[in-house]
Amino acid sequence: MSFPSITNRGEFFSNHYLDTIISGDLGDLRKRWDEAEAKHLASARAGLRGMSSQFFDARVRAVEATGVGRGDAVKALNAVVLSALGFVPAPEVIDLKRNTTDLVTVPVAAKAETGTGLLLVALDAGLADSPDDLLAEVVKGDEFESLAANLVDPLWAEGDKTRVGTVAGAVNTIFSTDEPPRYVMVVAGTHVLLAERAKWADGRYLVVDLDGAIERNDIKAKGELETIAAIFSADALIPDDGQSVLDELVEKSHKHAVGVSKELRTGIRESIELLANEVIAQRLATGRAVYDGPNRIDAKELTRQCLRYLYRLLVLLYAESRSELGILPVDDQAYIDGYSMDRLRELTLVELDSDKARDGTHFDESLTKLFDLVNNGYHAEHAQASLGVDIYATDAPTREEYVQFPGLDAALFGHKSTRYLDEVRLRNEVLQQVLHKLMLAPGKKKNDAAGFISYAQLGINQLGAVYEGLMAYTGFFADRDLFEVAKGGDAEDGTWMLPVEDADTYPDDVFVTRKNELTGATERVMHPRGSFVYRLSGRDRQRSASYYTPEVLTRCVVKHALAELLGTDDYAPVNGSSGIE
């Protein structure tokens, strides 16, 4: 269950994990809380559940305070929040070194240390109305009242001789020091930001709106307040023995993403068959050659083109999850509402309840337009000039009023790469199934709802591994009706094809089966004559030496190849090491 109070910016956790999985992974922490509370000992869960009266009283005083007293009132509210989360409010000023000698002076509201050094610092910020307000970058003068989400007490960077008053600037400055803390927590009255050193650099962080959460007062197990305590509290962030709870949850989120990548490979394999059979059906319906004649389809080429089409979708899904790549204008609301994969993601959940809806081509038209914009780019100035629009006229739309696409100019998105698919109109019914397989992961348990796959969590290594796995498959046209068989009927490790007429000579338990969605009956998987089949093909991948190279190796090769080219590579293996970093 997703909670409106938690903002998971840049997918600190995968959205699917946070929405549907995380509450089931809190068993050990929940047990610790139960034991502590049974002995009337403090816990972050109990702190959040019992802070309502004190929190709202302090909030009223902070809102009504004016002048120099407002900063003190906000600090008092922040201290209530920190205490409820299990931290000890202890304002002090600490110095962090930067570039060996420069000092960054940091007024902290609380801190946490471990045997290895500073783990977390908490900063006081003014009342924030939203996560965006909390991270506003504008500074209007030196006064605290000038911007609500500024720090109450700015940092001082000795080397630059500058005060750092914004939240984003402060977090960046602290993480740039020589021995930075692992976490920076910013308490802004009703909102709390949690930034982790490595994830912050990728634009990934968490914010919780305590105002709404405490008003809803969801105190049940696996509820909102318990989930907040499991992420933002001292109980979650400070390791008791070994890993912290938050580290364990992040690791489980990553493992879940790895599991999803295996399901994604199956989804892509099934999608290739869906696309290929749609091409066949459309060509047959319009009297075009499929199996015979000079313009017949080549099965291997059809396989390649379907795979390219699907990897276009994967590239776009990944690019939308990683705005720093600059491939897509993901910060433009016009793009999100009119062009994005995210818009189509919602449509995968819409029931196509009429022939018109099923046979329509909205998905196809949307994706074709998006592919074209991504590859060829769109720049408002050039487009207007080509239409004879005076871009310097005072009433001409500004550049910012148009969605801007930089343009990839990549063979993957070129029309020749997917000629067979471009020559037909792919129906909504088919593309909805394809997008569903690429975007949605099944629930962890049988009756759990599906959740959207996080491509930011999957990353390029897992997407590459998916691709490598598919290299072992090949596509062909069934020359007769075929049953699908596997050891024990389990298709997980690959299947084989068996002519229907030979079925009586094999035991029942070798046949792969699936549920008929219309009748509910379990049936043998059968591929009719003329259909496209995409299955494992022995050692084709090994014979072609086709492998996906992991990122750690490509980084090493590129780094030292460029260094050698530029004449700057003084690196040599030490003590017989391989030289791979």
PDB file of N, CA and C in Angstrom, residues 316 320 326-330 332 334-336 338-340 369-380 382 399 402-408:
ATOM      1  N   LEU A 316      13.506   3.952 -23.258  1.00  0.00           N
ATOM      2  CA  LEU A 316      12.684   5.093 -22.860  1.00  0.00           C
ATOM      3  C   LEU A 316      12.235   4.975 -21.406  1.00  0.00           C
ATOM      4  N   GLU A 320      13.329   7.724 -18.670  1.00  0.00           N
ATOM      5  CA  GLU A 320      12.365   8.477 -17.871  1.00  0.00           C
ATOM      6  C   GLU A 320      12.664   8.358 -16.381  1.00  0.00           C
ATOM      7  N   GLY A 326      19.331  13.217 -19.709  1.00  0.00           N
ATOM      8  CA  GLY A 326      18.992  14.274 -20.657  1.00  0.00           C
ATOM      9  C   GLY A 326      18.424  13.786 -21.972  1.00  0.00           C
ATOM     10  N   ILE A 327      18.007  12.526 -22.031  1.00  0.00           N
ATOM     11  CA  ILE A 327      17.455  11.977 -23.276  1.00  0.00           C
ATOM     12  C   ILE A 327      16.026  12.453 -23.502  1.00  0.00           C
ATOM     13  N   LEU A 328      15.279  12.588 -22.418  1.00  0.00           N
ATOM     14  CA  LEU A 328      13.872  12.957 -22.491  1.00  0.00           C
ATOM     15  C   LEU A 328      13.604  14.165 -21.595  1.00  0.00           C
ATOM     16  N   PRO A 329      12.661  15.029 -21.983  1.00  0.00           N
ATOM     17  CA  PRO A 329      12.333  16.215 -21.166  1.00  0.00           C
ATOM     18  C   PRO A 329      11.408  15.856 -20.012  1.00  0.00           C
ATOM     19  N   VAL A 330      11.893  15.024 -19.098  1.00  0.00           N
ATOM     20  CA  VAL A 330      11.024  14.452 -18.057  1.00  0.00           C
ATOM     21  C   VAL A 330      10.573  15.474 -17.031  1.00  0.00           C
ATOM     22  N   ASP A 332       9.346  18.376 -17.900  1.00  0.00           N
ATOM     23  CA  ASP A 332       8.353  19.203 -18.597  1.00  0.00           C
ATOM     24  C   ASP A 332       6.974  18.551 -18.456  1.00  0.00           C
ATOM     25  N   ALA A 334       4.292  19.162 -19.975  1.00  0.00           N
ATOM     26  CA  ALA A 334       3.675  18.899 -21.283  1.00  0.00           C
ATOM     27  C   ALA A 334       4.124  17.544 -21.823  1.00  0.00           C
ATOM     28  N   TYR A 335       5.391  17.203 -21.595  1.00  0.00           N
ATOM     29  CA  TYR A 335       5.877  15.884 -22.009  1.00  0.00           C
ATOM     30  C   TYR A 335       5.195  14.784 -21.201  1.00  0.00           C
ATOM     31  N   ILE A 336       5.125  14.966 -19.899  1.00  0.00           N
ATOM     32  CA  ILE A 336       4.521  13.949 -19.034  1.00  0.00           C
ATOM     33  C   ILE A 336       3.074  13.691 -19.423  1.00  0.00           C
ATOM     34  N   GLY A 338       1.495  14.518 -22.332  1.00  0.00           N
ATOM     35  CA  GLY A 338       1.168  14.267 -23.729  1.00  0.00           C
ATOM     36  C   GLY A 338       1.966  13.210 -24.453  1.00  0.00           C
ATOM     37  N   TYR A 339       3.172  12.887 -23.977  1.00  0.00           N
ATOM     38  CA  TYR A 339       4.040  12.017 -24.753  1.00  0.00           C
ATOM     39  C   TYR A 339       4.628  10.834 -23.966  1.00  0.00           C
ATOM     40  N   SER A 340       4.694  10.946 -22.671  1.00  0.00           N
ATOM     41  CA  SER A 340       5.550  10.068 -21.877  1.00  0.00           C
ATOM     42  C   SER A 340       5.092   8.619 -21.826  1.00  0.00           C
ATOM     43  N   LYS A 369       5.010   8.354 -32.671  1.00  0.00           N
ATOM     44  CA  LYS A 369       5.334   9.779 -32.546  1.00  0.00           C
ATOM     45  C   LYS A 369       6.483   9.983 -31.567  1.00  0.00           C
ATOM     46  N   LEU A 370       6.446   9.279 -30.444  1.00  0.00           N
ATOM     47  CA  LEU A 370       7.501   9.420 -29.444  1.00  0.00           C
ATOM     48  C   LEU A 370       8.838   8.939 -29.980  1.00  0.00           C
ATOM     49  N   PHE A 371       8.857   7.808 -30.664  1.00  0.00           N
ATOM     50  CA  PHE A 371      10.101   7.303 -31.255  1.00  0.00           C
ATOM     51  C   PHE A 371      10.702   8.351 -32.197  1.00  0.00           C
ATOM     52  N   ASP A 372       9.850   8.962 -33.001  1.00  0.00           N
ATOM     53  CA  ASP A 372      10.322   9.951 -33.973  1.00  0.00           C
ATOM     54  C   ASP A 372      10.912  11.176 -33.271  1.00  0.00           C
ATOM     55  N   LEU A 373      10.235  11.671 -32.236  1.00  0.00           N
ATOM     56  CA  LEU A 373      10.733  12.841 -31.511  1.00  0.00           C
ATOM     57  C   LEU A 373      12.045  12.528 -30.803  1.00  0.00           C
ATOM     58  N   VAL A 374      12.134  11.357 -30.209  1.00  0.00           N
ATOM     59  CA  VAL A 374      13.342  10.973 -29.488  1.00  0.00           C
ATOM     60  C   VAL A 374      14.528  10.889 -30.444  1.00  0.00           C
ATOM     61  N   ASN A 375      14.315  10.325 -31.616  1.00  0.00           N
ATOM     62  CA  ASN A 375      15.431  10.124 -32.530  1.00  0.00           C
ATOM     63  C   ASN A 375      15.792  11.383 -33.310  1.00  0.00           C
ATOM     64  N   ASN A 376      14.780  12.080 -33.834  1.00  0.00           N
ATOM     65  CA  ASN A 376      15.040  13.240 -34.682  1.00  0.00           C
ATOM     66  C   ASN A 376      15.123  14.541 -33.901  1.00  0.00           C
ATOM     67  N   GLY A 377      14.610  14.546 -32.679  1.00  0.00           N
ATOM     68  CA  GLY A 377      14.642  15.747 -31.859  1.00  0.00           C
ATOM     69  C   GLY A 377      13.553  16.725 -32.247  1.00  0.00           C
ATOM     70  N   TYR A 378      13.330  17.668 -31.354  1.00  0.00           N
ATOM     71  CA  TYR A 378      12.405  18.764 -31.661  1.00  0.00           C
ATOM     72  C   TYR A 378      12.902  19.998 -30.927  1.00  0.00           C
ATOM     73  N   HIS A 379      13.234  21.023 -31.710  1.00  0.00           N
ATOM     74  CA  HIS A 379      13.697  22.282 -31.154  1.00  0.00           C
ATOM     75  C   HIS A 379      12.792  23.375 -31.685  1.00  0.00           C
ATOM     76  N   ALA A 380      12.143  24.067 -30.780  1.00  0.00           N
ATOM     77  CA  ALA A 380      11.093  25.011 -31.163  1.00  0.00           C
ATOM     78  C   ALA A 380      11.569  26.040 -32.180  1.00  0.00           C
ATOM     79  N   HIS A 382      13.887  25.896 -34.513  1.00  0.00           N
ATOM     80  CA  HIS A 382      14.039  25.347 -35.853  1.00  0.00           C
ATOM     81  C   HIS A 382      12.675  25.053 -36.468  1.00  0.00           C
ATOM     82  N   ARG A 399      10.827  29.693 -26.229  1.00  0.00           N
ATOM     83  CA  ARG A 399      11.370  28.334 -26.286  1.00  0.00           C
ATOM     84  C   ARG A 399      10.815  27.484 -25.153  1.00  0.00           C
ATOM     85  N   TYR A 402       7.567  25.219 -25.429  1.00  0.00           N
ATOM     86  CA  TYR A 402       7.553  24.016 -26.245  1.00  0.00           C
ATOM     87  C   TYR A 402       8.306  22.885 -25.551  1.00  0.00           C
ATOM     88  N   VAL A 403       7.869  21.665 -25.790  1.00  0.00           N
ATOM     89  CA  VAL A 403       8.636  20.510 -25.329  1.00  0.00           C
ATOM     90  C   VAL A 403       9.873  20.390 -26.212  1.00  0.00           C
ATOM     91  N   GLN A 404      11.024  20.262 -25.601  1.00  0.00           N
ATOM     92  CA  GLN A 404      12.274  20.193 -26.345  1.00  0.00           C
ATOM     93  C   GLN A 404      12.854  18.781 -26.279  1.00  0.00           C
ATOM     94  N   PHE A 405      13.118  18.189 -27.445  1.00  0.00           N
ATOM     95  CA  PHE A 405      13.776  16.879 -27.510  1.00  0.00           C
ATOM     96  C   PHE A 405      15.157  17.072 -28.128  1.00  0.00           C
ATOM     97  N   PRO A 406      16.223  16.631 -27.448  1.00  0.00           N
ATOM     98  CA  PRO A 406      17.570  16.845 -27.996  1.00  0.00           C
ATOM     99  C   PRO A 406      17.845  16.066 -29.272  1.00  0.00           C
ATOM    100  N   GLY A 407      17.264  14.863 -29.416  1.00  0.00           N
ATOM    101  CA  GLY A 407      17.498  14.036 -30.600  1.00  0.00           C
ATOM    102  C   GLY A 407      18.669  13.086 -30.414  1.00  0.00           C
ATOM    103  N   LEU A 408      18.412  11.783 -30.519  1.00  0.00           N
ATOM    104  CA  LEU A 408      19.463  10.786 -30.329  1.00  0.00           C
ATOM    105  C   LEU A 408      20.187  10.433 -31.626  1.00  0.00           C
TER     106      LEU A 408
END
